[in-house]
Short mmCIF file of C-alpha atoms and ligand atoms in Angstrom, two decimals:
data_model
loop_
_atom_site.label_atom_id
_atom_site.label_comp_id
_atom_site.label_asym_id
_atom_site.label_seq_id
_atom_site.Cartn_x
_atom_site.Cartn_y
_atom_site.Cartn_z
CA UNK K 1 4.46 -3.96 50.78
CA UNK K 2 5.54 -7.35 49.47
CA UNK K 3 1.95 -8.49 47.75
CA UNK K 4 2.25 -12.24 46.11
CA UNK K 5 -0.25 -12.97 43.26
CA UNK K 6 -1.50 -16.17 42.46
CA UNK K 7 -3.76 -17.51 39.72
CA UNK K 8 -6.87 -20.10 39.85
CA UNK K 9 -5.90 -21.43 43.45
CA UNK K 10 -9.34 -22.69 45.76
CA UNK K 11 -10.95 -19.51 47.21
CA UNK K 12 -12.87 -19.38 50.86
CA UNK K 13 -16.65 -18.00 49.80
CA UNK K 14 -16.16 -16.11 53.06
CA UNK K 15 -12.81 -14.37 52.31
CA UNK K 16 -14.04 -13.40 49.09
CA UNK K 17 -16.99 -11.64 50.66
CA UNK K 18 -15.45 -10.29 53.05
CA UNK K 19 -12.88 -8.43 50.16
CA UNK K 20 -15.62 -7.82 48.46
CA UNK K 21 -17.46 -5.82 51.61
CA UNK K 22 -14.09 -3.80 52.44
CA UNK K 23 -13.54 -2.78 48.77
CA UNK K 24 -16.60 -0.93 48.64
CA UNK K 25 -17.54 -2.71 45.59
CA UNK K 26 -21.58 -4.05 45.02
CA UNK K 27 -21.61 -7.24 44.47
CA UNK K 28 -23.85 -9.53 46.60
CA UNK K 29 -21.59 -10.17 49.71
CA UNK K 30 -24.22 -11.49 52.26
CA UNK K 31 -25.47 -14.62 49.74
CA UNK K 32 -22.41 -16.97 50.71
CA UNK K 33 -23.69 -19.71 48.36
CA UNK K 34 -23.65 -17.43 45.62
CA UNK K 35 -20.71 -16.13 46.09
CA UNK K 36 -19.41 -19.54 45.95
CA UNK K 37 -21.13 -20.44 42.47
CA UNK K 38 -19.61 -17.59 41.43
CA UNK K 39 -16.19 -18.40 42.03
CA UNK K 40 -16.76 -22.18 40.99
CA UNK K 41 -18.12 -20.59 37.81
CA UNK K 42 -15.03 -18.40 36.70
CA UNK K 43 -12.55 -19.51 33.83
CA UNK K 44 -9.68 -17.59 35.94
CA UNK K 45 -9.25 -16.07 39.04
CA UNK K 46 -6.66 -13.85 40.04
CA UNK K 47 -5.87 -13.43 43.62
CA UNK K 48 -3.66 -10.24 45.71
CA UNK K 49 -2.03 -11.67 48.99
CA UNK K 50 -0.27 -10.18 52.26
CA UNK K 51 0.34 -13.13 54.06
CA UNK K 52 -2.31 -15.21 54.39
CA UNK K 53 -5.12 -12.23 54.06
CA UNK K 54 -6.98 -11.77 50.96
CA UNK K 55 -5.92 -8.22 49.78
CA UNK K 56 -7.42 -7.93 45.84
CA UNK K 57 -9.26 -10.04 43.68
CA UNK K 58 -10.09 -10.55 39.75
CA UNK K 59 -12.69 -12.71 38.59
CA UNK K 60 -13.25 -13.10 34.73
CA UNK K 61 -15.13 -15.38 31.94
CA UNK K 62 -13.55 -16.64 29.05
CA UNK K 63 -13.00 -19.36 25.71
CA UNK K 64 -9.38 -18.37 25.94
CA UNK K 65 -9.63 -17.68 22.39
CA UNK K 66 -11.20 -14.88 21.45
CA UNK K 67 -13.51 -13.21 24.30
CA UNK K 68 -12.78 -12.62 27.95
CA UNK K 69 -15.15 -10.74 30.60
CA UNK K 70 -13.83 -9.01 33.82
CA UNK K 71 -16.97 -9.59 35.95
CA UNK K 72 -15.12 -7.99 39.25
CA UNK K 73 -11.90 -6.68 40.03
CA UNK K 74 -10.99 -5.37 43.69
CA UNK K 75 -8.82 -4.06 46.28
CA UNK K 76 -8.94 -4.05 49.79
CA UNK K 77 -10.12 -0.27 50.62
CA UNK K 78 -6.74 -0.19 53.13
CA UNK K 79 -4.72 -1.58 50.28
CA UNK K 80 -6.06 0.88 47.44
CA UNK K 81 -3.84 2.75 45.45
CA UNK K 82 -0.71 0.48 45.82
CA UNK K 83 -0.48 -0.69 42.19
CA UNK K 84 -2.91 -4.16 43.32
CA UNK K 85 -5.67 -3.49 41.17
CA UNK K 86 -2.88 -2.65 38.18
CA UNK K 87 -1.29 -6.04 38.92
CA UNK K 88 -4.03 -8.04 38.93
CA UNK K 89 -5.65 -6.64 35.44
CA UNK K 90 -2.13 -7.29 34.12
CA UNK K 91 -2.02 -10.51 35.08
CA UNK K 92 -5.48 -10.92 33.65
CA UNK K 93 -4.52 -9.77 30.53
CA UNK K 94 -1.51 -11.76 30.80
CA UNK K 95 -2.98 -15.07 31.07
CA UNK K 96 -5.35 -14.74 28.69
CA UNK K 97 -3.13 -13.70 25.84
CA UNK K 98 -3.20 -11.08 22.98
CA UNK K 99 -5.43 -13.02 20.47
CA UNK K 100 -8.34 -12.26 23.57
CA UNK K 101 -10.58 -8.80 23.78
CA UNK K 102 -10.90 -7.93 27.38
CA UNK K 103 -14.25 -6.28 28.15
CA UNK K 104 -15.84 -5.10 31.17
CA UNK K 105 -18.12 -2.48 32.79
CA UNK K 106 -16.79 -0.07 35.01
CA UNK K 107 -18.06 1.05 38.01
CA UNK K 108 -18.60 4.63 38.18
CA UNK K 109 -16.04 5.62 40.61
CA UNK K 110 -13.76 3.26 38.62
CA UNK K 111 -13.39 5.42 34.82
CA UNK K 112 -10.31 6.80 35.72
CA UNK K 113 -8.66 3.69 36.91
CA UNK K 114 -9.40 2.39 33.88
CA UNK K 115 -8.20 5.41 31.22
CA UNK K 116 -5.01 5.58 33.31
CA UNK K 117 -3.90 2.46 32.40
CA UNK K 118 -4.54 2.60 28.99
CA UNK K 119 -7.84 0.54 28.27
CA UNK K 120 -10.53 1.90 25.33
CA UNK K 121 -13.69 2.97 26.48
CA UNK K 122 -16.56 2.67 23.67
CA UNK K 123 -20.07 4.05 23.01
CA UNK K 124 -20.74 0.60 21.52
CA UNK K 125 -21.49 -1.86 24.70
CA UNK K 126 -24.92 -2.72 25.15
CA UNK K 127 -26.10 -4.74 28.33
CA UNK K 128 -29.70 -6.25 29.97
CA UNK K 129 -29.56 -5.89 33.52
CA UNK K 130 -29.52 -8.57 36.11
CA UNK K 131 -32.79 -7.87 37.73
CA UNK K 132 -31.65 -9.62 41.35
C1 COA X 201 -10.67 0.38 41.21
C2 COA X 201 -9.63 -0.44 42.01
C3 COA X 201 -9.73 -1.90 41.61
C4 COA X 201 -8.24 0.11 41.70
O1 COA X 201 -7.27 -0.67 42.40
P1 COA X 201 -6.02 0.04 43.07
O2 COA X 201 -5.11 -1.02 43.54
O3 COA X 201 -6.50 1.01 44.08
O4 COA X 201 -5.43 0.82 41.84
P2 COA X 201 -3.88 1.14 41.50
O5 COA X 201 -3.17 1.49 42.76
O6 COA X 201 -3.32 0.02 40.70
O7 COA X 201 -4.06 2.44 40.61
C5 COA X 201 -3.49 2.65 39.32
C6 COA X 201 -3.65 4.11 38.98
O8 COA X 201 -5.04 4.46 38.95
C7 COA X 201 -5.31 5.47 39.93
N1 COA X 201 -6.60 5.14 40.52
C8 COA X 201 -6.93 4.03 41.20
N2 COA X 201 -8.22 4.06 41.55
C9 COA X 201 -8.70 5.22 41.08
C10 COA X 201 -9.99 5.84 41.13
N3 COA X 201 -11.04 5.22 41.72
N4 COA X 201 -10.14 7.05 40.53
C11 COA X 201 -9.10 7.65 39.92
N5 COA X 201 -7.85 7.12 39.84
C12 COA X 201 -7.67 5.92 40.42
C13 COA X 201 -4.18 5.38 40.93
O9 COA X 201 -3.97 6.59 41.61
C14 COA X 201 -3.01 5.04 40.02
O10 COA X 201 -2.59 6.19 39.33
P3 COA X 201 -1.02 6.49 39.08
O11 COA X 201 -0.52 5.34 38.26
O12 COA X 201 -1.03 7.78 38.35
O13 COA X 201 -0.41 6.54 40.43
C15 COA X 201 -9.84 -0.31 43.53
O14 COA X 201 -9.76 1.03 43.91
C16 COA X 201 -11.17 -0.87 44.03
O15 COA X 201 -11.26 -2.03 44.37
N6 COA X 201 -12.20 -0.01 44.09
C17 COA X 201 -13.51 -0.40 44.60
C18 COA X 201 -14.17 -1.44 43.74
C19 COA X 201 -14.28 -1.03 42.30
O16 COA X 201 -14.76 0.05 41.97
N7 COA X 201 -13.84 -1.94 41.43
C20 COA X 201 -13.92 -1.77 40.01
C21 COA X 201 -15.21 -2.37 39.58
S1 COA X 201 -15.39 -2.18 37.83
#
């Protein structure tokens, strides 16, 4: 499968969604106009091609300096284990450098993704719900 990567380029709100729907992830794929604030909002965006389709996706907050948040990372449920969602967290990690912590929430069905390749887990996150 020859899958290009490319980081910060200008996303389609609708292609976005539409990964987002056939990844099986929850994030709120029918509000188009927030999808779009939510991409406009990112500090980097990490993007999985096969041609011209959108295959995988990262989406993350940071100062570039000391804190980063991955907010949403995934993969095309047809594309899934194919090493995608392991390229785009190391490009993640790559652009944002080693002086940055990395933190996110998994997903449930997600842990093991996440042990495999290598990140920390901690008892120490605390979080206050989005309530919408
Ligand atoms: C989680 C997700 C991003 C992983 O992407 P992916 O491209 O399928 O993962 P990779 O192919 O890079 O997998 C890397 C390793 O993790 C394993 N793995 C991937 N997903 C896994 C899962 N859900 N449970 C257990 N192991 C998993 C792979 O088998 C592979 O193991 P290996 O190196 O021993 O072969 C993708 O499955 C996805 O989008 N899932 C739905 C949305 C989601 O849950 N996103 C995470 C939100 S926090």
């Amino acid at each position: 499968m020859n899958i290009r990567y490319e980081v910060n380029v200008p996303l389609d709100p609708q292609a976005v969604a539409s990964l987002f729907r056939v990844s099986g992830i929850d994030r709120p794929h029918d509000d188009l106009r927030r999808i779009e604030r939510m991409i406009l909002g990112a500090d980097l965006t990490v993007t999985a091609w096969n041609g011209s389709q959108l295959v995988g996706f990262a989406r993350a907050l940071t100062d570039w300096c000391y804190c980063c948040y991955l907010s949403d990372l995934a993969v095309a449920r047809d594309y899934q284990r194919n090493a995608i969602g392991t390229g785009l967290l190391k490009l993640v990690e790559d652009e944002i450098g080693d002086s940055v912590t990395l933190v996110l929430i998994s997903a449930p069905d997600a842990k093991e993704f996440y042990r495999r390749l290598g990140l920390a887990s901690t008892d120490l996150a605390f979080i206050v719900r989005r309530k919408r």
